[in-house]
Tab-separated table of C-alpha atoms in Angstrom:
chain	number	residue	atom	x	y	z
A	1	MET	CA	28.335	0.732	-80.325
A	2	LYS	CA	25.078	0.404	-79.394
A	3	SER	CA	23.570	0.395	-75.880
A	4	ASP	CA	22.864	-2.746	-74.242
A	5	PHE	CA	19.487	-0.629	-72.598
A	6	SER	CA	16.281	-0.346	-74.559
A	7	THR	CA	14.880	2.078	-72.556
A	8	PRO	CA	16.235	5.494	-71.969
A	9	ALA	CA	16.850	6.299	-68.071
A	10	ALA	CA	14.337	7.666	-66.237
A	11	PRO	CA	14.710	11.460	-65.000
A	12	LEU	CA	15.902	12.214	-61.461
A	13	ARG	CA	13.389	13.585	-59.344
A	14	GLY	CA	14.218	16.058	-56.949
A	15	LEU	CA	11.941	18.284	-54.443
A	16	GLY	CA	10.928	20.507	-57.463
A	17	GLY	CA	10.028	17.828	-59.657
A	18	PRO	CA	12.126	16.190	-62.642
A	19	LEU	CA	15.398	17.697	-63.037
A	20	ARG	CA	16.749	18.728	-66.949
A	21	SER	CA	20.191	17.722	-67.648
A	22	SER	CA	21.102	21.161	-67.546
A	23	GLU	CA	20.040	21.743	-63.884
A	24	PRO	CA	22.364	21.152	-61.009
A	25	VAL	CA	21.195	17.944	-58.615
A	26	ARG	CA	20.100	19.299	-55.254
A	27	ALA	CA	21.720	17.543	-52.268
A	28	ALA	CA	19.492	16.298	-49.558
A	29	PRO	CA	19.734	18.453	-46.389
A	30	ALA	CA	21.686	16.694	-43.884
A	31	PRO	CA	19.719	15.517	-40.684
A	32	SER	CA	20.368	17.665	-37.922
A	33	ALA	CA	22.472	16.390	-34.765
A	34	ALA	CA	19.152	15.876	-32.706
A	35	VAL	CA	17.374	13.434	-35.133
A	36	VAL	CA	20.936	11.234	-35.344
A	37	LEU	CA	20.704	11.127	-31.691
A	38	LEU	CA	16.967	10.076	-31.926
A	39	GLU	CA	18.082	7.218	-34.678
A	40	GLU	CA	20.999	6.169	-32.292
A	41	ALA	CA	18.901	6.111	-29.268
A	42	ALA	CA	16.155	4.095	-30.724
A	43	ASP	CA	18.860	1.621	-31.754
A	44	LEU	CA	20.464	1.356	-28.350
A	45	LEU	CA	17.127	0.624	-26.755
A	46	VAL	CA	15.642	-1.986	-29.366
A	47	VAL	CA	18.834	-3.626	-30.991
A	48	HIS	CA	21.626	-3.340	-28.244
A	49	LEU	CA	19.403	-3.548	-25.456
A	50	ASP	CA	21.585	-0.839	-23.434
A	51	PHE	CA	19.031	0.791	-21.979
A	52	ARG	CA	21.252	3.150	-19.692
A	53	ALA	CA	22.993	4.351	-22.803
A	54	ALA	CA	19.719	5.070	-24.751
A	55	LEU	CA	18.938	7.343	-21.781
A	56	GLN	CA	21.921	9.389	-21.632
A	57	THR	CA	21.832	9.708	-25.805
A	58	CYS	CA	18.388	11.166	-25.094
A	59	GLU	CA	19.322	13.533	-22.478
A	60	ARG	CA	22.284	14.752	-25.126
A	61	ALA	CA	19.633	15.073	-28.086
A	62	LEU	CA	17.024	16.971	-26.046
A	63	PRO	CA	19.140	20.447	-25.465
A	64	SER	CA	19.964	20.545	-29.403
A	65	LEU	CA	16.133	20.862	-30.463
A	66	ALA	CA	16.558	25.005	-30.563
A	67	ASN	CA	18.289	24.367	-34.207
A	68	LEU	CA	15.132	23.082	-35.412
A	69	ASP	CA	11.935	24.681	-36.905
A	70	ALA	CA	8.825	24.575	-34.289
A	71	GLY	CA	7.120	21.427	-36.187
A	72	THR	CA	9.940	19.243	-36.464
A	73	SER	CA	11.628	20.048	-32.879
A	74	LEU	CA	8.387	19.250	-31.146
A	75	GLU	CA	8.146	16.012	-33.125
A	76	VAL	CA	12.011	15.063	-32.418
A	77	LYS	CA	11.358	15.716	-28.679
A	78	CYS	CA	8.292	13.518	-28.246
A	79	SER	CA	10.042	10.981	-29.605
A	80	LEU	CA	13.165	11.431	-27.581
A	81	CYS	CA	11.007	11.660	-24.509
A	82	ILE	CA	8.977	8.320	-25.522
A	83	VAL	CA	12.474	6.557	-25.702
A	84	GLY	CA	13.419	7.814	-22.334
A	85	ILE	CA	10.379	6.658	-20.757
A	86	GLN	CA	11.019	2.905	-22.137
A	87	ALA	CA	14.804	3.212	-21.115
A	88	LEU	CA	13.808	4.470	-17.463
A	89	ALA	CA	10.991	1.385	-17.348
A	90	GLU	CA	13.441	-1.239	-18.721
A	91	MET	CA	16.271	-0.153	-15.929
A	92	ASN	CA	13.302	-0.262	-13.070
A	93	ARG	CA	13.437	3.628	-12.842
A	94	TRP	CA	9.958	4.095	-13.815
A	95	ARG	CA	8.959	6.411	-10.416
A	96	GLU	CA	11.504	8.978	-12.097
A	97	VAL	CA	9.528	9.032	-15.169
A	98	LEU	CA	6.938	11.971	-14.717
A	99	SER	CA	9.939	14.184	-12.817
A	100	TRP	CA	12.031	13.390	-15.886
A	101	VAL	CA	9.656	14.435	-18.383
A	102	LEU	CA	8.332	17.457	-16.678
A	103	GLN	CA	11.893	18.888	-16.764
A	104	TYR	CA	11.798	19.197	-20.119
A	105	TYR	CA	8.085	20.261	-20.632
A	106	GLN	CA	8.012	22.380	-17.360
A	107	VAL	CA	4.417	22.214	-17.034
A	108	PRO	CA	1.942	19.625	-17.324
A	109	GLU	CA	-0.477	21.259	-19.762
A	110	LYS	CA	2.078	21.100	-22.193
A	111	LEU	CA	2.615	17.283	-22.301
A	112	PRO	CA	2.252	15.957	-25.682
A	113	PRO	CA	-0.757	13.284	-26.015
A	114	LYS	CA	1.223	10.505	-26.811
A	115	VAL	CA	3.784	10.929	-23.472
A	116	LEU	CA	1.284	11.176	-21.126
A	117	GLU	CA	-0.804	8.305	-22.329
A	118	LEU	CA	2.565	6.423	-22.055
A	119	CYS	CA	2.663	7.919	-18.328
A	120	VAL	CA	-1.000	6.915	-17.604
A	121	LEU	CA	-0.203	3.321	-18.588
A	122	LEU	CA	3.083	2.920	-16.881
A	123	TYR	CA	2.004	4.205	-13.329
A	124	SER	CA	-1.526	2.442	-13.583
A	125	LYS	CA	0.126	-0.746	-14.509
A	126	MET	CA	2.572	-0.228	-11.445
A	127	GLN	CA	-0.489	0.137	-9.216
A	128	GLU	CA	0.503	3.806	-8.383
A	129	PRO	CA	-2.365	5.783	-10.854
A	130	GLY	CA	-2.165	8.215	-7.863
A	131	ALA	CA	0.886	9.801	-8.780
A	132	VAL	CA	-0.386	11.166	-12.465
A	133	LEU	CA	-3.613	12.237	-10.825
A	134	GLU	CA	-2.781	15.992	-10.612
A	135	VAL	CA	-0.925	15.724	-13.919
A	136	VAL	CA	-3.319	14.493	-16.257
A	137	SER	CA	-6.345	16.506	-14.263
A	138	ALA	CA	-4.484	19.920	-15.477
A	139	TRP	CA	-3.792	18.807	-18.954
A	140	LEU	CA	-7.686	17.582	-19.242
A	141	GLN	CA	-8.689	20.923	-17.815
A	142	ASP	CA	-6.439	23.182	-20.268
A	143	PRO	CA	-8.798	24.689	-22.990
A	144	ASP	CA	-6.027	24.286	-25.714
A	145	ASN	CA	-6.302	20.606	-25.477
A	146	GLN	CA	-9.859	19.984	-25.244
A	147	ASP	CA	-9.776	20.870	-29.152
A	148	LEU	CA	-6.929	17.931	-29.580
A	149	PRO	CA	-8.459	15.050	-31.219
A	150	GLU	CA	-6.756	13.045	-28.653
A	151	TYR	CA	-8.555	14.513	-25.778
A	152	ARG	CA	-11.493	11.811	-25.367
A	153	ALA	CA	-9.204	8.822	-25.695
A	154	LEU	CA	-6.702	10.385	-22.609
A	155	ALA	CA	-10.392	11.535	-21.013
A	156	GLU	CA	-11.463	7.767	-21.224
A	157	LEU	CA	-8.084	6.223	-20.327
A	158	HIS	CA	-8.051	8.606	-17.188
A	159	LEU	CA	-11.231	7.271	-15.759
A	160	GLN	CA	-10.457	3.800	-16.496
A	161	ARG	CA	-7.078	3.499	-15.105
A	162	VAL	CA	-7.035	6.687	-12.769
A	163	LEU	CA	-10.256	8.216	-11.335
A	164	LEU	CA	-12.220	4.764	-10.821
A	165	PRO	CA	-9.373	2.885	-9.328
A	166	LEU	CA	-8.494	5.540	-6.608
A	167	GLY	CA	-12.114	5.808	-5.805
A	168	CYS	CA	-12.479	9.530	-7.086
A	169	LEU	CA	-16.311	9.185	-8.372
A	170	SER	CA	-17.139	13.021	-7.818
A	171	GLU	CA	-14.262	14.135	-10.124
A	172	ALA	CA	-15.115	11.068	-12.830
A	173	GLU	CA	-18.655	12.627	-12.872
A	174	GLU	CA	-17.346	16.204	-13.318
A	175	LEU	CA	-15.274	15.014	-16.053
A	176	VAL	CA	-17.830	13.320	-18.036
A	177	VAL	CA	-20.562	15.787	-17.625
A	178	GLY	CA	-18.289	19.005	-18.425
A	179	SER	CA	-16.722	17.572	-21.277
A	180	ALA	CA	-17.810	18.014	-24.907
A	181	GLY	CA	-15.859	15.350	-26.065
A	182	PHE	CA	-18.078	12.574	-24.984
A	183	SER	CA	-21.297	11.792	-26.879
A	184	GLU	CA	-24.678	11.368	-24.999
A	185	GLU	CA	-24.476	7.808	-25.577
A	186	GLN	CA	-20.920	7.686	-23.839
A	187	GLN	CA	-21.628	9.861	-21.018
A	188	LEU	CA	-24.649	7.294	-20.109
A	189	ASP	CA	-22.503	4.600	-20.174
A	190	ILE	CA	-19.730	6.139	-18.053
A	191	LEU	CA	-22.040	7.545	-15.514
A	192	GLN	CA	-23.589	3.735	-15.237
A	193	ALA	CA	-19.936	2.607	-14.513
A	194	ILE	CA	-19.486	5.193	-12.010
A	195	SER	CA	-22.569	4.296	-10.123
A	196	LYS	CA	-21.920	0.738	-10.195
A	197	ALA	CA	-18.261	1.797	-8.789
A	198	ARG	CA	-20.031	3.811	-6.119
A	199	GLN	CA	-22.606	1.012	-5.195
A	200	GLN	CA	-19.548	-1.499	-4.600
A	201	GLN	CA	-17.626	1.459	-2.539
A	202	LYS	CA	-20.338	1.480	-0.183
A	203	HIS	CA	-20.658	-2.247	0.114
A	204	GLN	CA	-16.849	-2.365	0.899
A	205	ARG	CA	-17.091	0.507	3.484
A	206	LEU	CA	-20.041	-1.526	5.307
A	207	GLY	CA	-18.137	-4.530	5.397
A	208	SER	CA	-15.366	-3.119	6.464
A	209	GLU	CA	-17.091	-1.426	9.201
A	210	GLU	CA	-18.929	-5.042	10.084
A	211	ALA	CA	-15.591	-6.699	10.085
A	212	GLN	CA	-13.865	-3.952	12.549
A	213	LYS	CA	-16.985	-4.279	14.740
A	214	LEU	CA	-16.390	-8.170	14.765
A	215	ASN	CA	-12.671	-7.695	15.234
A	216	GLN	CA	-13.524	-5.610	18.361
A	217	GLU	CA	-15.785	-7.958	19.804
A	218	GLY	CA	-13.668	-10.909	19.298
A	219	SER	CA	-10.488	-9.149	20.771
A	220	PHE	CA	-12.891	-8.341	24.185
A	221	SER	CA	-13.733	-11.880	24.278
A	222	HIS	CA	-10.136	-13.092	24.025
A	223	LYS	CA	-9.306	-10.595	27.071
A	224	PHE	CA	-12.356	-11.946	29.104
A	225	LEU	CA	-10.954	-15.582	28.252
A	226	SER	CA	-7.258	-14.842	29.172
A	227	LEU	CA	-8.428	-13.134	32.504
A	228	LEU	CA	-10.613	-16.451	33.529
A	229	MET	CA	-7.705	-18.605	32.292
A	230	LEU	CA	-5.383	-16.031	34.688
A	231	LEU	CA	-7.594	-16.430	37.473
A	232	ARG	CA	-7.725	-20.295	37.071
A	233	ARG	CA	-3.743	-20.749	36.762
A	234	LEU	CA	-3.973	-18.505	40.295
A	235	TRP	CA	-6.944	-20.528	42.185
A	236	ASP	CA	-5.005	-24.097	40.948
A	237	SER	CA	-1.606	-22.495	42.260
A	238	THR	CA	-3.005	-21.502	45.691
A	239	VAL	CA	-4.749	-24.869	46.065
A	240	SER	CA	-1.645	-27.055	45.301
A	241	HIS	CA	0.402	-24.487	47.494
A	242	PHE	CA	-1.927	-25.715	50.580
A	243	PHE	CA	-2.364	-29.367	49.702
A	244	SER	CA	1.469	-29.454	49.387
A	245	LEU	CA	1.867	-28.241	53.191
A	246	PRO	CA	1.648	-31.327	55.864
A	247	PHE	CA	-1.274	-32.384	56.978
A	248	LYS	CA	-0.271	-31.893	60.645
A	249	LYS	CA	0.713	-28.339	59.766
A	250	SER	CA	-2.472	-27.519	58.148
A	251	LEU	CA	-4.552	-28.944	60.977
A	252	LEU	CA	-2.957	-27.121	63.346
A	253	ALA	CA	-3.163	-23.856	61.513
A	254	ALA	CA	-6.946	-24.245	61.114
A	255	LEU	CA	-7.581	-25.001	64.750
A	256	ILE	CA	-5.487	-21.792	65.622
A	257	LEU	CA	-7.469	-19.986	63.253
A	258	CYS	CA	-10.539	-21.126	64.819
A	259	LEU	CA	-9.444	-20.635	68.254
A	260	LEU	CA	-8.602	-16.753	67.269
A	261	VAL	CA	-12.013	-16.354	65.933
A	262	VAL	CA	-13.615	-17.653	68.969
A	263	ARG	CA	-11.253	-16.063	71.403
A	264	PHE	CA	-12.515	-12.642	70.003
A	265	ASP	CA	-15.860	-13.388	69.813
A	266	PRO	CA	-17.135	-11.611	73.043
A	267	VAL	CA	-20.629	-13.559	72.914
A	268	SER	CA	-19.923	-17.012	72.525
A	269	SER	CA	-18.373	-18.309	75.814
A	270	ILE	CA	-19.953	-21.804	75.371
A	271	GLY	CA	-18.011	-21.947	72.135
A	272	ARG	CA	-14.701	-20.947	73.515
A	273	ARG	CA	-14.980	-23.898	75.622
A	274	ASP	CA	-16.239	-26.361	73.017
A	275	CYS	CA	-13.173	-25.194	70.985
A	276	TRP	CA	-11.097	-25.780	73.674
A	277	ALA	CA	-12.006	-29.186	74.592
A	278	SER	CA	-11.670	-29.811	70.735
A	279	LEU	CA	-8.222	-28.348	70.289
A	280	ARG	CA	-6.788	-30.198	73.515
A	281	SER	CA	-8.344	-33.813	72.132
A	282	SER	CA	-6.447	-32.998	68.912
A	283	GLN	CA	-3.389	-31.766	70.867
A	284	THR	CA	-3.494	-35.170	72.637
A	285	HIS	CA	-4.293	-37.288	69.633
A	286	LEU	CA	-1.216	-35.603	67.844
A	287	GLY	CA	0.952	-35.969	70.566
A	288	GLU	CA	0.017	-39.825	70.902
A	289	ASN	CA	0.765	-40.064	67.087
A	290	SER	CA	3.983	-37.888	66.992
A	291	PRO	CA	6.164	-38.411	70.693
A	292	GLY	CA	8.558	-35.739	69.540
A	293	ILE	CA	6.146	-32.985	69.215
A	294	HIS	CA	6.007	-31.560	72.760
A	295	GLU	CA	10.038	-31.626	72.665
A	296	SER	CA	10.265	-29.691	69.119
A	297	ASN	CA	7.239	-27.546	69.395
A	298	PRO	CA	7.162	-26.293	73.130
A	299	SER	CA	4.420	-23.843	72.063
A	300	TRP	CA	1.639	-26.529	72.817
A	301	ARG	CA	2.317	-25.826	76.193
A	302	LYS	CA	1.360	-22.394	76.211
A	303	LEU	CA	-1.710	-22.809	74.194
A	304	PRO	CA	-3.957	-22.271	77.832
A	305	LEU	CA	-2.748	-18.799	77.860
A	306	LEU	CA	-4.827	-17.796	74.831
A	307	CYS	CA	-8.067	-18.628	76.554
């Protein structure tokens, strides 16, 4: 019976090239447990949106990297950390990212460039670039990292997202001048940006000092006005209290006060007689208007004793 296929089947190709019919078919190596867990964690993160399970899967996979060769282990470890960072950020646990990553790399200098870049972007977006300042600075100062192709991109990111927003202008200049990863044109552009940032920082400092001075002057004026208002209230209260007294009692008190002043003045004897005459006249006038005043106030009869 004639075959329906007009062309012969293509030879099977393995890792060593075309296979002959007499050669056994080589089975593909089974993926390691870490690789399987990495795929599972990525699926939980992207498809199922189960961020807690994705993080737990990454934490289970990271200790099993010892069974892989060095190159594959570093690549899988970096991918697991990236998935873990994204899971922590989705759960609003972004403050734990840096410490979580460093527990698997021990020192900042050993962090992969992709992981470090993701940390810088995350913390700068959350308005806390100072959290990664020391980590990125240590990574950039390491001689082994300066030969990496990602060094210049990370240095620029560190300048734009960390140093300049924090006002670390001297550190930014040292990084640009002392780094061989920047060309002369790039160094000139970055130094101009640093100079502009320094001028803005100076203007902001002057504006802050002027505002503080104005606030102090305004505070003094406010205290002075408050003191004047307090004195005004006290004066109004005293005047209102004085005018609230009965007229006759007020007049009597004023006359007695004048009499005491004249009484203790050894020079003016004429003033005593005039004052006493005025007092007697006022007494007679008040007595006529108030017939009961002599009965209720017997002290009127004793006034001559003061003279």
